[in-house]
Amino acid sequence: MSESQKQSATQDTPPKKIVVITTGGTIACTAGRDGALLPTVAGADLLAPVAARFDAADVSFDVRELNRLDSSSMTFADIDEIRRAVEEALADPEVTGVVVTHGTDSMEETAVALDTFHTDDRPVVLTGAQHPHDHPDADGPLNLLDAINVVTSPTARGIGVLIVFGRAVLPARGAVKWHTSDELAFATNAPEEPTRADPVPAVDLADVVVHIIHAYPGAPRDLVDSARAAGADGLVIEAMGSGNIGTGLAAGVGDALRDGVPVVISTRVPRGEVCGSYGGAGGGATLNSLGAVGSTYFRSGQARVLLAIALASGRHPATLF
Ligand code: ASP
């Protein structure tokens, strides 16, 4: 191709259009006088230094500041709002993809929700930071740059929602925050190419109540009974080992299942899948025979979101795991 042909090819290709939705998190935090971190940085200010690294003829940006939240305070209503913002962004056919900046504490929950509803081939990538914006080693700008590079890459199309963080690119399904401070904040417990369930038509989660109960040895059934009394529509049990719980809790779980309350069994073990192998009152095989659903490779946070989506959309929970 001659120089003039190359030039006219560049001129004919419109810039890739990236929507950046900002929601808060450490990436947007600065330290106050007492040293405590709060999300204070506007979306436009987060993006500006990173956007400056791209040629405007190649990539254009539209930043939408949705919120300035610590993600540990997010509710299902906040996830609904982020989902709607992503849908709105992708309603524009000229948009190449979407980056969502988000706190790390509950990024895995938002990511799996967006992925479960995602019907579009265009990529959605979540990113954030472990160090705040005003830290000398702030990792947010590089994470945001990597997220934008992934979103503009044709290889990111058709593979669902991703977390790009600490130089790693992870599918949303199975991702877990695994380090409280390391720049490689996320790991995955999923198989190499996790199968995605058929996307679920968008539905709000704000009114769904799913509680997670930690099944420590000797945990009493009262934990299940009080969750039900508090209005739980479904329960996730963070079991021991491959998915086993003690006798007391098992009695409460059995009653919940008999009364039609769906129960998903996850585990407190970081790696491997849940499998119902054991008999006895709280063994995984017994819980399965009563109708509990194993969370496969998902851990409790994402299992809770998937169960909520199943409840809100009228699907059997097993179809989403
Ligand atoms: N607490 C912060 C949040 O989740 C942590 C972070 O972003 O890394 O919003």
CSV table of C-alpha atoms and ligand atoms in Angstrom, one decimal:
chain,number,residue,atom,x,y,z
A,1,MET,CA,0.0,0.0,0.0
A,2,SER,CA,1.4,3.4,-0.9
A,3,GLU,CA,1.7,6.2,1.7
A,4,SER,CA,-1.3,8.1,0.2
A,5,GLN,CA,-3.4,4.9,0.2
A,6,LYS,CA,-2.5,4.2,3.8
A,7,GLN,CA,-3.4,7.8,4.7
A,8,SER,CA,-6.8,7.6,3.0
A,9,ALA,CA,-7.5,4.2,4.6
A,10,THR,CA,-6.9,5.8,8.1
A,11,GLN,CA,-9.0,8.8,7.2
A,12,ASP,CA,-11.9,6.5,6.1
A,13,THR,CA,-12.0,4.5,9.3
A,14,PRO,CA,-14.1,6.3,11.9
A,15,PRO,CA,-12.5,6.3,15.4
A,16,LYS,CA,-13.5,3.5,17.8
A,17,LYS,CA,-16.0,4.8,20.2
A,18,ILE,CA,-15.5,3.7,23.8
A,19,VAL,CA,-18.0,4.5,26.6
A,20,VAL,CA,-16.4,4.7,30.1
A,21,ILE,CA,-18.9,4.3,33.0
A,22,THR,CA,-17.5,5.3,36.3
A,23,THR,CA,-19.0,4.1,39.6
A,24,GLY,CA,-16.3,4.9,42.3
A,25,GLY,CA,-14.0,2.5,44.1
A,26,THR,CA,-10.3,2.9,45.0
A,27,ILE,CA,-9.5,3.9,41.4
A,28,ALA,CA,-11.5,7.1,42.2
A,29,CYS,CA,-10.3,7.5,45.8
A,30,THR,CA,-8.1,10.1,47.4
A,31,ALA,CA,-7.0,10.2,51.1
A,32,GLY,CA,-8.6,12.7,53.4
A,33,ARG,CA,-6.8,14.5,56.2
A,34,ASP,CA,-7.3,11.5,58.5
A,35,GLY,CA,-5.8,9.2,55.8
A,36,ALA,CA,-9.2,7.5,55.1
A,37,LEU,CA,-9.9,6.8,51.5
A,38,LEU,CA,-13.0,8.2,49.8
A,39,PRO,CA,-14.1,8.2,46.1
A,40,THR,CA,-13.7,11.9,45.2
A,41,VAL,CA,-12.3,11.9,41.6
A,42,ALA,CA,-14.7,12.7,38.8
A,43,GLY,CA,-15.1,10.3,35.9
A,44,ALA,CA,-13.7,12.8,33.4
A,45,ASP,CA,-10.6,13.3,35.6
A,46,LEU,CA,-10.0,9.6,35.8
A,47,LEU,CA,-10.2,9.2,32.1
A,48,ALA,CA,-8.4,12.4,30.9
A,49,PRO,CA,-4.7,11.3,31.4
A,50,VAL,CA,-5.4,7.8,29.9
A,51,ALA,CA,-7.4,9.1,27.0
A,52,ALA,CA,-4.5,11.5,26.2
A,53,ARG,CA,-2.4,8.4,25.3
A,54,PHE,CA,-4.7,7.6,22.3
A,55,ASP,CA,-4.8,9.4,19.0
A,56,ALA,CA,-8.3,11.0,18.7
A,57,ALA,CA,-8.4,9.8,15.1
A,58,ASP,CA,-8.3,6.2,16.4
A,59,VAL,CA,-10.3,6.2,19.6
A,60,SER,CA,-13.0,8.6,20.9
A,61,PHE,CA,-14.3,8.5,24.5
A,62,ASP,CA,-17.6,9.2,26.1
A,63,VAL,CA,-17.4,9.2,29.9
A,64,ARG,CA,-20.5,8.7,32.0
A,65,GLU,CA,-20.1,9.2,35.7
A,66,LEU,CA,-22.8,7.1,37.3
A,67,ASN,CA,-21.7,7.1,40.9
A,68,ARG,CA,-18.9,7.5,43.4
A,69,LEU,CA,-19.5,4.5,45.7
A,70,ASP,CA,-17.3,2.2,47.7
A,71,SER,CA,-18.4,-1.1,46.0
A,72,SER,CA,-18.8,-2.8,49.4
A,73,SER,CA,-21.8,-0.5,49.9
A,74,MET,CA,-23.4,-1.5,46.5
A,75,THR,CA,-26.8,-3.2,46.5
A,76,PHE,CA,-28.7,-5.0,43.8
A,77,ALA,CA,-30.3,-1.7,42.9
A,78,ASP,CA,-26.8,-0.3,42.1
A,79,ILE,CA,-26.1,-3.4,39.9
A,80,ASP,CA,-29.5,-2.7,38.1
A,81,GLU,CA,-28.4,0.9,37.5
A,82,ILE,CA,-25.0,-0.2,36.1
A,83,ARG,CA,-26.7,-2.8,33.8
A,84,ARG,CA,-29.0,-0.1,32.5
A,85,ALA,CA,-26.1,2.3,31.8
A,86,VAL,CA,-24.3,-0.5,29.9
A,87,GLU,CA,-27.5,-1.2,27.9
A,88,GLU,CA,-27.9,2.5,27.1
A,89,ALA,CA,-24.3,2.7,25.9
A,90,LEU,CA,-24.6,-0.3,23.7
A,91,ALA,CA,-27.9,1.0,22.2
A,92,ASP,CA,-25.6,3.2,20.1
A,93,PRO,CA,-24.5,1.0,17.2
A,94,GLU,CA,-21.3,3.1,16.8
A,95,VAL,CA,-20.0,2.2,20.2
A,96,THR,CA,-17.2,-0.4,20.1
A,97,GLY,CA,-17.4,-1.4,23.7
A,98,VAL,CA,-17.8,-0.3,27.3
A,99,VAL,CA,-15.4,0.0,30.2
A,100,VAL,CA,-16.8,0.2,33.7
A,101,THR,CA,-14.6,1.4,36.5
A,102,HIS,CA,-15.6,-0.1,39.8
A,103,GLY,CA,-14.4,-0.9,43.3
A,104,THR,CA,-12.7,-4.2,43.7
A,105,ASP,CA,-14.7,-5.4,46.8
A,106,SER,CA,-17.8,-6.4,44.9
A,107,MET,CA,-16.5,-6.2,41.3
A,108,GLU,CA,-17.1,-10.0,40.9
A,109,GLU,CA,-20.8,-9.6,41.7
A,110,THR,CA,-21.4,-6.8,39.2
A,111,ALA,CA,-19.3,-8.5,36.6
A,112,VAL,CA,-21.2,-11.8,36.7
A,113,ALA,CA,-24.6,-10.0,36.7
A,114,LEU,CA,-23.6,-8.0,33.6
A,115,ASP,CA,-22.3,-11.2,31.9
A,116,THR,CA,-25.5,-13.1,32.6
A,117,PHE,CA,-27.6,-10.4,30.9
A,118,HIS,CA,-25.1,-9.7,28.1
A,119,THR,CA,-26.5,-10.5,24.7
A,120,ASP,CA,-24.2,-8.3,22.6
A,121,ASP,CA,-21.0,-9.3,20.8
A,122,ARG,CA,-19.3,-6.1,21.9
A,123,PRO,CA,-17.1,-6.3,24.9
A,124,VAL,CA,-17.8,-4.9,28.4
A,125,VAL,CA,-14.7,-4.8,30.7
A,126,LEU,CA,-14.6,-3.9,34.4
A,127,THR,CA,-11.5,-2.5,36.0
A,128,GLY,CA,-10.4,-0.6,39.1
A,129,ALA,CA,-7.4,-0.2,41.3
A,130,GLN,CA,-5.8,-1.4,44.6
A,131,HIS,CA,-4.0,1.9,45.2
A,132,PRO,CA,-5.9,5.2,45.3
A,133,HIS,CA,-5.7,7.9,42.6
A,134,ASP,CA,-3.3,10.0,44.7
A,135,HIS,CA,-0.9,7.2,45.6
A,136,PRO,CA,2.6,7.4,44.2
A,137,ASP,CA,2.2,3.9,42.7
A,138,ALA,CA,-1.4,4.3,41.6
A,139,ASP,CA,-2.3,1.3,39.5
A,140,GLY,CA,-5.6,2.7,38.2
A,141,PRO,CA,-4.2,4.5,35.1
A,142,LEU,CA,-2.5,1.3,33.8
A,143,ASN,CA,-5.5,-0.8,34.6
A,144,LEU,CA,-7.8,1.6,32.7
A,145,LEU,CA,-5.4,1.8,29.8
A,146,ASP,CA,-5.3,-2.1,29.6
A,147,ALA,CA,-9.1,-2.2,29.9
A,148,ILE,CA,-9.4,0.2,27.0
A,149,ASN,CA,-6.9,-1.7,24.9
A,150,VAL,CA,-8.8,-4.9,25.5
A,151,VAL,CA,-12.2,-3.3,24.6
A,152,THR,CA,-10.8,-2.0,21.3
A,153,SER,CA,-9.4,-5.4,20.4
A,154,PRO,CA,-11.4,-7.6,18.0
A,155,THR,CA,-10.4,-10.6,20.0
A,156,ALA,CA,-12.5,-9.4,22.9
A,157,ARG,CA,-15.7,-9.7,20.8
A,158,GLY,CA,-18.3,-12.4,21.5
A,159,ILE,CA,-16.7,-13.7,24.8
A,160,GLY,CA,-18.9,-11.9,27.3
A,161,VAL,CA,-17.9,-9.6,30.2
A,162,LEU,CA,-14.3,-9.5,31.4
A,163,ILE,CA,-12.3,-8.2,34.3
A,164,VAL,CA,-9.0,-6.6,33.3
A,165,PHE,CA,-6.8,-6.0,36.3
A,166,GLY,CA,-3.1,-6.2,37.2
A,167,ARG,CA,-2.2,-7.3,33.7
A,168,ALA,CA,-4.6,-10.2,33.8
A,169,VAL,CA,-7.7,-10.6,31.6
A,170,LEU,CA,-10.3,-12.8,33.3
A,171,PRO,CA,-13.8,-13.9,32.3
A,172,ALA,CA,-16.5,-12.6,34.7
A,173,ARG,CA,-17.8,-16.0,35.5
A,174,GLY,CA,-15.7,-17.6,38.3
A,175,ALA,CA,-13.7,-14.4,39.0
A,176,VAL,CA,-12.9,-13.7,42.7
A,177,LYS,CA,-11.0,-11.0,44.5
A,178,TRP,CA,-8.2,-13.1,46.0
A,179,HIS,CA,-5.8,-10.5,47.5
A,180,THR,CA,-6.7,-7.6,49.7
A,181,SER,CA,-3.7,-5.4,48.5
A,182,ASP,CA,-1.7,-7.0,45.7
A,183,GLU,CA,-2.0,-5.3,42.3
A,184,LEU,CA,-3.1,-8.7,40.9
A,185,ALA,CA,-6.3,-8.5,42.8
A,186,PHE,CA,-8.3,-11.1,41.0
A,187,ALA,CA,-8.0,-14.8,40.3
A,188,THR,CA,-10.4,-17.2,38.7
A,189,ASN,CA,-11.8,-20.5,39.8
A,190,ALA,CA,-13.4,-21.2,36.4
A,191,PRO,CA,-12.2,-23.7,33.8
A,192,GLU,CA,-10.1,-22.1,31.1
A,193,GLU,CA,-13.0,-21.3,28.8
A,194,PRO,CA,-16.1,-21.2,31.0
A,195,THR,CA,-19.3,-22.0,29.2
A,196,ARG,CA,-21.7,-19.1,29.4
A,197,ALA,CA,-25.4,-19.9,30.0
A,198,ASP,CA,-27.8,-18.5,27.5
A,199,PRO,CA,-28.2,-14.8,28.3
A,200,VAL,CA,-31.1,-14.0,30.5
A,201,PRO,CA,-33.4,-11.1,29.3
A,202,ALA,CA,-32.7,-8.1,31.5
A,203,VAL,CA,-34.6,-8.0,34.7
A,204,ASP,CA,-34.2,-5.9,37.9
A,205,LEU,CA,-32.8,-7.5,41.0
A,206,ALA,CA,-33.5,-4.7,43.5
A,207,ASP,CA,-36.4,-6.5,45.1
A,208,VAL,CA,-34.9,-9.9,45.4
A,209,VAL,CA,-33.5,-11.0,48.8
A,210,VAL,CA,-30.8,-13.7,48.9
A,211,HIS,CA,-28.7,-14.2,52.0
A,212,ILE,CA,-25.4,-16.0,52.3
A,213,ILE,CA,-25.0,-18.1,55.4
A,214,HIS,CA,-21.5,-19.2,56.5
A,215,ALA,CA,-21.7,-22.9,57.5
A,216,TYR,CA,-19.0,-23.1,60.1
A,217,PRO,CA,-18.7,-26.3,62.1
A,218,GLY,CA,-21.5,-26.3,64.7
A,219,ALA,CA,-23.5,-23.6,63.0
A,220,PRO,CA,-27.1,-23.7,64.3
A,221,ARG,CA,-30.3,-23.9,62.3
A,222,ASP,CA,-31.3,-20.5,63.7
A,223,LEU,CA,-29.1,-18.9,61.0
A,224,VAL,CA,-31.4,-20.3,58.3
A,225,ASP,CA,-34.6,-19.7,60.3
A,226,SER,CA,-33.7,-16.0,60.9
A,227,ALA,CA,-32.7,-15.4,57.3
A,228,ARG,CA,-36.1,-16.8,56.2
A,229,ALA,CA,-37.9,-14.7,58.9
A,230,ALA,CA,-36.0,-11.7,57.4
A,231,GLY,CA,-37.7,-12.3,54.1
A,232,ALA,CA,-35.1,-14.4,52.2
A,233,ASP,CA,-36.4,-15.5,48.8
A,234,GLY,CA,-33.4,-17.8,48.4
A,235,LEU,CA,-30.2,-18.9,50.3
A,236,VAL,CA,-26.6,-19.5,49.5
A,237,ILE,CA,-24.9,-21.7,52.0
A,238,GLU,CA,-21.1,-21.2,52.1
A,239,ALA,CA,-20.4,-24.8,53.1
A,240,MET,CA,-17.2,-26.6,54.1
A,241,GLY,CA,-15.0,-28.8,51.9
A,242,SER,CA,-16.7,-30.0,48.7
A,243,GLY,CA,-20.1,-28.8,50.0
A,244,ASN,CA,-20.9,-30.2,53.4
A,245,ILE,CA,-22.6,-28.6,56.4
A,246,GLY,CA,-23.2,-29.6,60.1
A,247,THR,CA,-26.4,-31.3,61.4
A,248,GLY,CA,-28.0,-28.3,63.0
A,249,LEU,CA,-27.8,-26.1,59.9
A,250,ALA,CA,-28.8,-29.1,57.7
A,251,ALA,CA,-32.1,-29.4,59.6
A,252,GLY,CA,-32.9,-25.7,58.7
A,253,VAL,CA,-31.8,-26.1,55.1
A,254,GLY,CA,-33.9,-29.3,54.7
A,255,ASP,CA,-37.0,-27.4,56.0
A,256,ALA,CA,-36.3,-24.4,53.7
A,257,LEU,CA,-36.1,-26.8,50.6
A,258,ARG,CA,-39.3,-28.6,51.6
A,259,ASP,CA,-41.0,-25.2,51.9
A,260,GLY,CA,-39.8,-24.3,48.3
A,261,VAL,CA,-37.0,-21.9,49.2
A,262,PRO,CA,-34.2,-22.4,46.7
A,263,VAL,CA,-30.8,-23.2,48.3
A,264,VAL,CA,-27.4,-23.0,46.5
A,265,ILE,CA,-24.5,-24.7,48.2
A,266,SER,CA,-21.1,-23.0,47.7
A,267,THR,CA,-17.9,-23.5,49.7
A,268,ARG,CA,-15.4,-21.6,51.8
A,269,VAL,CA,-12.5,-23.5,50.0
A,270,PRO,CA,-10.8,-21.2,47.5
A,271,ARG,CA,-10.3,-23.7,44.7
A,272,GLY,CA,-12.1,-26.6,43.1
A,273,GLU,CA,-15.8,-27.3,42.4
A,274,VAL,CA,-18.6,-28.1,44.8
A,275,CYS,CA,-19.8,-31.7,44.4
A,276,GLY,CA,-22.3,-33.6,46.5
A,277,SER,CA,-20.3,-36.7,47.5
A,278,TYR,CA,-21.1,-37.3,51.1
A,279,GLY,CA,-24.1,-38.8,52.9
A,280,GLY,CA,-25.2,-38.0,56.5
A,281,ALA,CA,-27.5,-35.2,57.6
A,282,GLY,CA,-25.4,-32.3,56.1
A,283,GLY,CA,-23.4,-34.2,53.5
A,284,GLY,CA,-23.5,-32.7,50.0
A,285,ALA,CA,-25.1,-35.8,48.5
A,286,THR,CA,-27.9,-35.6,51.0
A,287,LEU,CA,-28.4,-31.8,50.4
A,288,ASN,CA,-28.6,-32.5,46.6
A,289,SER,CA,-31.2,-35.2,47.1
A,290,LEU,CA,-33.3,-32.7,49.0
A,291,GLY,CA,-33.1,-30.3,46.0
A,292,ALA,CA,-30.1,-28.0,46.8
A,293,VAL,CA,-28.1,-26.8,43.8
A,294,GLY,CA,-24.3,-27.0,43.9
A,295,SER,CA,-22.6,-23.8,42.8
A,296,THR,CA,-20.0,-25.7,40.7
A,297,TYR,CA,-16.9,-23.4,40.4
A,298,PHE,CA,-18.7,-20.2,41.6
A,299,ARG,CA,-18.1,-18.9,45.1
A,300,SER,CA,-20.7,-17.4,47.4
A,301,GLY,CA,-20.7,-13.8,46.1
A,302,GLN,CA,-21.4,-14.7,42.5
A,303,ALA,CA,-23.6,-17.6,43.5
A,304,ARG,CA,-25.8,-15.1,45.3
A,305,VAL,CA,-26.1,-13.0,42.2
A,306,LEU,CA,-26.9,-16.0,40.0
A,307,LEU,CA,-29.6,-17.2,42.4
A,308,ALA,CA,-31.1,-13.7,42.5
A,309,ILE,CA,-31.2,-13.6,38.7
A,310,ALA,CA,-32.8,-17.1,38.6
A,311,LEU,CA,-35.5,-15.9,41.1
A,312,ALA,CA,-36.1,-12.6,39.3
A,313,SER,CA,-36.4,-14.3,35.9
A,314,GLY,CA,-38.3,-17.4,36.9
A,315,ARG,CA,-35.5,-19.8,35.9
A,316,HIS,CA,-34.4,-22.9,37.7
A,317,PRO,CA,-31.1,-21.9,39.5
A,318,ALA,CA,-29.3,-24.9,38.1
A,319,THR,CA,-29.6,-23.4,34.6
A,320,LEU,CA,-27.3,-20.5,35.5
A,321,PHE,CA,-24.4,-22.5,37.1
B,1,ASP,N1,-13.3,-0.6,49.1
B,1,ASP,C1,-13.0,-0.4,47.7
B,1,ASP,C2,-14.2,-0.6,46.8
B,1,ASP,O1,-14.5,-1.8,46.6
B,1,ASP,C3,-11.9,-1.3,47.3
B,1,ASP,C4,-11.3,-1.1,45.9
B,1,ASP,O2,-11.9,-0.5,45.1
B,1,ASP,O3,-10.2,-1.7,45.7
B,1,ASP,O4,-14.8,0.3,46.4
